[in-house]
């Protein structure tokens, strides 16, 4: 048995499924439960859903529990992350004041590494200590240390990390920019390290609480956490790199869609648009050639651009609980939300505007509890605007918004830059064959969505809990970047903590073997190369050599037989 | 609940970048124009997080078409023998950048692309100064066709004289070509003296500012403020294009100037071009990453004061007082000649209603020598059509006839007649009727 949990804005979903017998079924799970999500804390909903789904089951039969949570995301969105100091070594280039919000504890230090990772100015340890002591004096215990071009040479960052541990204590959360990602983007590296440092303690507490709950529930299996890149990592890893778990919601949903393919009737589109409509928001994501399409840069969270690998996604503040209103004669859906829908409320809630779910009830698309309550609220709204057909106008407005965002997402994907003549001539355009609607209101929206989106719309069985299914079935993922410069004689894979000397004969073939072996060491086998490039270089003083850049990943996918824990 | 979001500040002006490093193209493995040239620039721009700045966007290049090349060049060896895909992408990048600005999608655009183009002249027998086709000219002529603009100014800030662009616009009174470069007496290609002012029917539309070696930031700014900015203000172009060569940098291995990255930024502030197109610059580690960054930030209206080269010292980009004095005098001379172009000899002689000159052109990249006889019809109604007799040791003789955009109907007819007659004689010839955007050849 596998358990998947997904924390949504309104509900926390959980499913229990039989890992050997879920495919091709109308109800691919043994049990699905829902627990309300608390506004201020993720944990109670997770624990309640976990308890409910386990009720009457043999805990020893459970082979894995996967949690997709909004823990880190919520902490950042509500400003409840730990106070965190940032030490930055920007060297030549853009003034960091340009991209770092005021009021955050950023200290700029001298020192510099250039675009090849060559140290061109020394670090000033005295100034670093002084900055760290100032943090400590302000009660700041967490720290991020980030240097420009650190993935090419993490030396200055490592030196700062050691200083930070000396000054702030061995248990202080210290995040190194190059640990989280080997990709280039200094401002994003700063924000990523900031997220990791500031969420370390929150994530650590959550991890312990999960472990305790598992013990209490007599679970004897690994607990893993869903990541934004549609893979999972262990509860312990999540505590060390909490930023990677932010924004996992759409990822869990897309993996659910992947798990549910082929749909009844044998339809199994390889390029598809996922529309996941929940109570609070609607997420769009893409499957390209049967694989989740990842964003070029990384997740943007609470206004911070990061290097966190994540799906290429759009989130719209529009869902079943979105409040309906007339705005200068135009129908407006959201962004305010008010749950539950009137039709779903157990009793009369008094004067209140209807929600999108109520509109679907009025249209006869959804059959829920108290349609008369939905009708009354809709009538009141119509009267206010002097119309009769409000419900349809609101649903159309919602669909139109989704269509616009989907078009803009696809335009973004299809105009991504390329850098070689070959790529320019062969890059293809992504055109989804179908849209897959999942989430609570999916079934009700689908018949209308087909016209609005201009493509076939499919609603898989179990559309309402695809997110939890996805979490249950997602496999581990990992991404690593290798950077080698034979004239410098260095190779680094900072995200895997590897750095070594190389000689002038080090070539692309050897580099490929190194990165795949390193990933295999981490349990990611087989991994695939995302890109592998070698550039001949010619240095006036040092002569000829090469620069090698490789990214390899264990991509997202479903657990396969031998990987099932 | 949501706090001060950590978005990068919006660019003062929106800027579109078309970045095309052509990692699979080189003239030869050790040639300065090789794959590696924009490698460090790309890493620098990525690492700076430039593309996350609201207002700065990156765009995929389009491909130029053979017609775009024919609009600008005559290619006696055959189009396909002097161009390859890289040239079409490079020109296509410039066109994509220009479309961003002309369609109003962005305020400014920069095509960071290779191979470069400003040494490519109207007739292309082969490669000159690493250039085969003139990407700025291809872009400008495409813009004139698609967006109906007329008055364009090119400011060529490459360290080498932009002799190709000068040649293409030599007879065009609608294009102001200004080149600021290291004095031709001390650097390839040797041309670009102050008295090169344009053809007999476009006098004053070409402006050359030859600076002495060792000119630094203040020297360049002095020339830009005293000459370039006033000329642009006075001439009122609809569009300003910068040929952004980066070999004036104090670390450039080929040239001998002392401009810094921040100096480039200040130069951009002064010229304020709508479009920039990357030209030369071969200090690929010490200069390009920083110069490109400074140019981009300047074009986007953002602060570039921290773009300081590693180990930079004030003395590396300073200008000696005697050079500043020289530039002051040079400015007066340049402006005087621009206003009184008749004070200099244009070098053409009159023969039966035509202005005629003969010259030799050397294609250093391909080792080809060309002999040219240029005949410009001296029409009282229009800029006149152009007949070029060209021959090279490798390719033999051929004729090129161009009737310009602003040609009168009589000139269009006469030009076509000359082309038809040559074809009837069985000699190789090319013909461009710019008003009709029609191009023909008989080989
Ligand atoms: Zn040059
Ligand atoms: Zn005429």
mmCIF file of N, CA and C in Angstrom, chain A residues 431-482:
data_model
loop_
_atom_site.group_PDB
_atom_site.id
_atom_site.type_symbol
_atom_site.label_atom_id
_atom_site.label_comp_id
_atom_site.label_asym_id
_atom_site.label_seq_id
_atom_site.Cartn_x
_atom_site.Cartn_y
_atom_site.Cartn_z
ATOM 1 N N UNK A 431 2.199 21.989 -28.813
ATOM 2 C CA UNK A 431 0.768 22.253 -29.004
ATOM 3 C C UNK A 431 -0.003 21.109 -28.359
ATOM 4 N N UNK A 432 -0.569 21.347 -27.166
ATOM 5 C CA UNK A 432 -1.242 20.258 -26.453
ATOM 6 C C UNK A 432 -2.375 19.654 -27.283
ATOM 7 N N UNK A 433 -2.476 18.318 -27.211
ATOM 8 C CA UNK A 433 -3.553 17.639 -27.947
ATOM 9 C C UNK A 433 -4.863 17.747 -27.190
ATOM 10 N N UNK A 434 -4.762 17.916 -25.874
ATOM 11 C CA UNK A 434 -5.979 17.960 -25.064
ATOM 12 C C UNK A 434 -5.691 18.677 -23.761
ATOM 13 N N UNK A 435 -6.776 19.138 -23.130
ATOM 14 C CA UNK A 435 -6.662 19.683 -21.786
ATOM 15 C C UNK A 435 -7.243 18.651 -20.838
ATOM 16 N N UNK A 436 -6.584 18.458 -19.709
ATOM 17 C CA UNK A 436 -7.098 17.536 -18.706
ATOM 18 C C UNK A 436 -7.528 18.355 -17.509
ATOM 19 N N UNK A 437 -8.793 18.220 -17.148
ATOM 20 C CA UNK A 437 -9.343 18.972 -16.033
ATOM 21 C C UNK A 437 -9.376 18.094 -14.800
ATOM 22 N N UNK A 438 -8.780 18.580 -13.726
ATOM 23 C CA UNK A 438 -8.877 17.834 -12.467
ATOM 24 C C UNK A 438 -9.217 18.797 -11.340
ATOM 25 N N UNK A 439 -9.418 18.248 -10.145
ATOM 26 C CA UNK A 439 -9.800 19.062 -8.995
ATOM 27 C C UNK A 439 -11.304 19.005 -8.806
ATOM 28 N N UNK A 440 -11.786 19.587 -7.699
ATOM 29 C CA UNK A 440 -13.195 19.515 -7.323
ATOM 30 C C UNK A 440 -14.172 19.876 -8.431
ATOM 31 N N UNK A 441 -14.127 21.111 -8.964
ATOM 32 C CA UNK A 441 -15.128 21.542 -9.949
ATOM 33 C C UNK A 441 -14.907 20.985 -11.357
ATOM 34 N N UNK A 442 -13.909 20.106 -11.551
ATOM 35 C CA UNK A 442 -13.534 19.679 -12.901
ATOM 36 C C UNK A 442 -14.698 19.099 -13.697
ATOM 37 N N UNK A 443 -15.394 18.151 -13.086
ATOM 38 C CA UNK A 443 -16.473 17.467 -13.802
ATOM 39 C C UNK A 443 -17.543 18.437 -14.276
ATOM 40 N N UNK A 444 -17.859 19.426 -13.430
ATOM 41 C CA UNK A 444 -18.913 20.376 -13.753
ATOM 42 C C UNK A 444 -18.486 21.336 -14.857
ATOM 43 N N UNK A 445 -17.214 21.681 -14.881
ATOM 44 C CA UNK A 445 -16.717 22.676 -15.832
ATOM 45 C C UNK A 445 -16.460 22.077 -17.214
ATOM 46 N N UNK A 446 -16.118 20.794 -17.244
ATOM 47 C CA UNK A 446 -15.595 20.181 -18.465
ATOM 48 C C UNK A 446 -16.425 20.420 -19.728
ATOM 49 N N UNK A 447 -17.762 20.183 -19.697
ATOM 50 C CA UNK A 447 -18.509 20.318 -20.952
ATOM 51 C C UNK A 447 -18.430 21.729 -21.533
ATOM 52 N N UNK A 448 -18.326 22.746 -20.651
ATOM 53 C CA UNK A 448 -18.249 24.127 -21.127
ATOM 54 C C UNK A 448 -16.828 24.491 -21.548
ATOM 55 N N UNK A 449 -15.859 23.815 -20.934
ATOM 56 C CA UNK A 449 -14.458 24.167 -21.163
ATOM 57 C C UNK A 449 -13.988 23.840 -22.570
ATOM 58 N N UNK A 450 -14.581 22.808 -23.162
ATOM 59 C CA UNK A 450 -14.150 22.360 -24.485
ATOM 60 C C UNK A 450 -14.193 23.516 -25.497
ATOM 61 N N UNK A 451 -15.314 24.231 -25.530
ATOM 62 C CA UNK A 451 -15.441 25.365 -26.447
ATOM 63 C C UNK A 451 -14.493 26.480 -26.047
ATOM 64 N N UNK A 452 -14.447 26.777 -24.753
ATOM 65 C CA UNK A 452 -13.638 27.909 -24.291
ATOM 66 C C UNK A 452 -12.158 27.692 -24.582
ATOM 67 N N UNK A 453 -11.663 26.488 -24.388
ATOM 68 C CA UNK A 453 -10.234 26.239 -24.549
ATOM 69 C C UNK A 453 -9.861 25.853 -25.979
ATOM 70 N N UNK A 454 -10.869 25.508 -26.766
ATOM 71 C CA UNK A 454 -10.594 25.179 -28.162
ATOM 72 C C UNK A 454 -9.810 23.895 -28.337
ATOM 73 N N UNK A 455 -9.954 22.983 -27.419
ATOM 74 C CA UNK A 455 -9.305 21.674 -27.585
ATOM 75 C C UNK A 455 -10.113 20.640 -26.807
ATOM 76 N N UNK A 456 -9.947 19.352 -27.124
ATOM 77 C CA UNK A 456 -10.682 18.340 -26.374
ATOM 78 C C UNK A 456 -10.368 18.447 -24.885
ATOM 79 N N UNK A 457 -11.381 18.273 -24.064
ATOM 80 C CA UNK A 457 -11.172 18.346 -22.625
ATOM 81 C C UNK A 457 -11.482 16.987 -22.014
ATOM 82 N N UNK A 458 -10.540 16.454 -21.286
ATOM 83 C CA UNK A 458 -10.721 15.147 -20.680
ATOM 84 C C UNK A 458 -10.790 15.288 -19.167
ATOM 85 N N UNK A 459 -11.677 14.519 -18.564
ATOM 86 C CA UNK A 459 -11.740 14.476 -17.104
ATOM 87 C C UNK A 459 -11.491 13.031 -16.686
ATOM 88 N N UNK A 460 -10.348 12.770 -16.090
ATOM 89 C CA UNK A 460 -10.043 11.380 -15.720
ATOM 90 C C UNK A 460 -10.906 10.933 -14.550
ATOM 91 N N UNK A 461 -11.050 9.622 -14.373
ATOM 92 C CA UNK A 461 -11.708 9.148 -13.161
ATOM 93 C C UNK A 461 -10.849 9.585 -11.986
ATOM 94 N N UNK A 462 -11.443 9.767 -10.849
ATOM 95 C CA UNK A 462 -10.702 10.191 -9.656
ATOM 96 C C UNK A 462 -10.083 11.570 -9.821
ATOM 97 N N UNK A 463 -10.710 12.402 -10.675
ATOM 98 C CA UNK A 463 -10.167 13.741 -10.933
ATOM 99 C C UNK A 463 -10.060 14.557 -9.657
ATOM 100 N N UNK A 464 -10.954 14.295 -8.705
ATOM 101 C CA UNK A 464 -10.984 15.113 -7.504
ATOM 102 C C UNK A 464 -9.809 14.852 -6.573
ATOM 103 N N UNK A 465 -9.192 13.664 -6.673
ATOM 104 C CA UNK A 465 -8.051 13.415 -5.771
ATOM 105 C C UNK A 465 -6.798 13.035 -6.551
ATOM 106 N N UNK A 466 -6.698 13.526 -7.781
ATOM 107 C CA UNK A 466 -5.508 13.250 -8.607
ATOM 108 C C UNK A 466 -4.245 13.737 -7.905
ATOM 109 N N UNK A 467 -4.348 14.865 -7.185
ATOM 110 C CA UNK A 467 -3.179 15.421 -6.498
ATOM 111 C C UNK A 467 -2.586 14.434 -5.489
ATOM 112 N N UNK A 468 -3.450 13.847 -4.661
ATOM 113 C CA UNK A 468 -2.951 12.907 -3.652
ATOM 114 C C UNK A 468 -2.415 11.634 -4.311
ATOM 115 N N UNK A 469 -3.081 11.223 -5.391
ATOM 116 C CA UNK A 469 -2.597 10.064 -6.151
ATOM 117 C C UNK A 469 -1.197 10.313 -6.695
ATOM 118 N N UNK A 470 -1.020 11.514 -7.233
ATOM 119 C CA UNK A 470 0.286 11.878 -7.794
ATOM 120 C C UNK A 470 1.363 11.805 -6.732
ATOM 121 N N UNK A 471 1.046 12.333 -5.555
ATOM 122 C CA UNK A 471 2.018 12.302 -4.459
ATOM 123 C C UNK A 471 2.344 10.856 -4.100
ATOM 124 N N UNK A 472 1.315 10.014 -4.055
ATOM 125 C CA UNK A 472 1.538 8.621 -3.664
ATOM 126 C C UNK A 472 2.475 7.909 -4.631
ATOM 127 N N UNK A 473 2.410 8.281 -5.903
ATOM 128 C CA UNK A 473 3.111 7.498 -6.923
ATOM 129 C C UNK A 473 4.371 8.143 -7.511
ATOM 130 N N UNK A 474 4.703 9.358 -7.071
ATOM 131 C CA UNK A 474 5.874 10.028 -7.645
ATOM 132 C C UNK A 474 7.158 9.394 -7.142
ATOM 133 N N UNK A 475 8.146 9.369 -8.010
ATOM 134 C CA UNK A 475 9.412 8.748 -7.625
ATOM 135 C C UNK A 475 10.441 9.835 -7.265
ATOM 136 N N UNK A 476 11.580 9.444 -6.694
ATOM 137 C CA UNK A 476 12.599 10.445 -6.357
ATOM 138 C C UNK A 476 13.177 11.102 -7.608
ATOM 139 N N UNK A 477 13.559 12.355 -7.471
ATOM 140 C CA UNK A 477 14.213 13.070 -8.567
ATOM 141 C C UNK A 477 15.452 13.758 -8.017
ATOM 142 N N UNK A 478 16.307 14.155 -8.929
ATOM 143 C CA UNK A 478 17.515 14.877 -8.515
ATOM 144 C C UNK A 478 18.097 15.539 -9.755
ATOM 145 N N UNK A 479 18.629 16.715 -9.594
ATOM 146 C CA UNK A 479 19.275 17.403 -10.704
ATOM 147 C C UNK A 479 20.673 17.825 -10.272
ATOM 148 N N UNK A 480 21.624 17.683 -11.169
ATOM 149 C CA UNK A 480 22.978 18.129 -10.846
ATOM 150 C C UNK A 480 23.583 18.836 -12.045
ATOM 151 N N UNK A 481 24.392 19.847 -11.773
ATOM 152 C CA UNK A 481 25.132 20.540 -12.820
ATOM 153 C C UNK A 481 26.611 20.283 -12.608
ATOM 154 N N UNK A 482 27.289 20.004 -13.713
ATOM 155 C CA UNK A 482 28.736 19.833 -13.652
ATOM 156 C C UNK A 482 29.360 20.967 -14.447
#
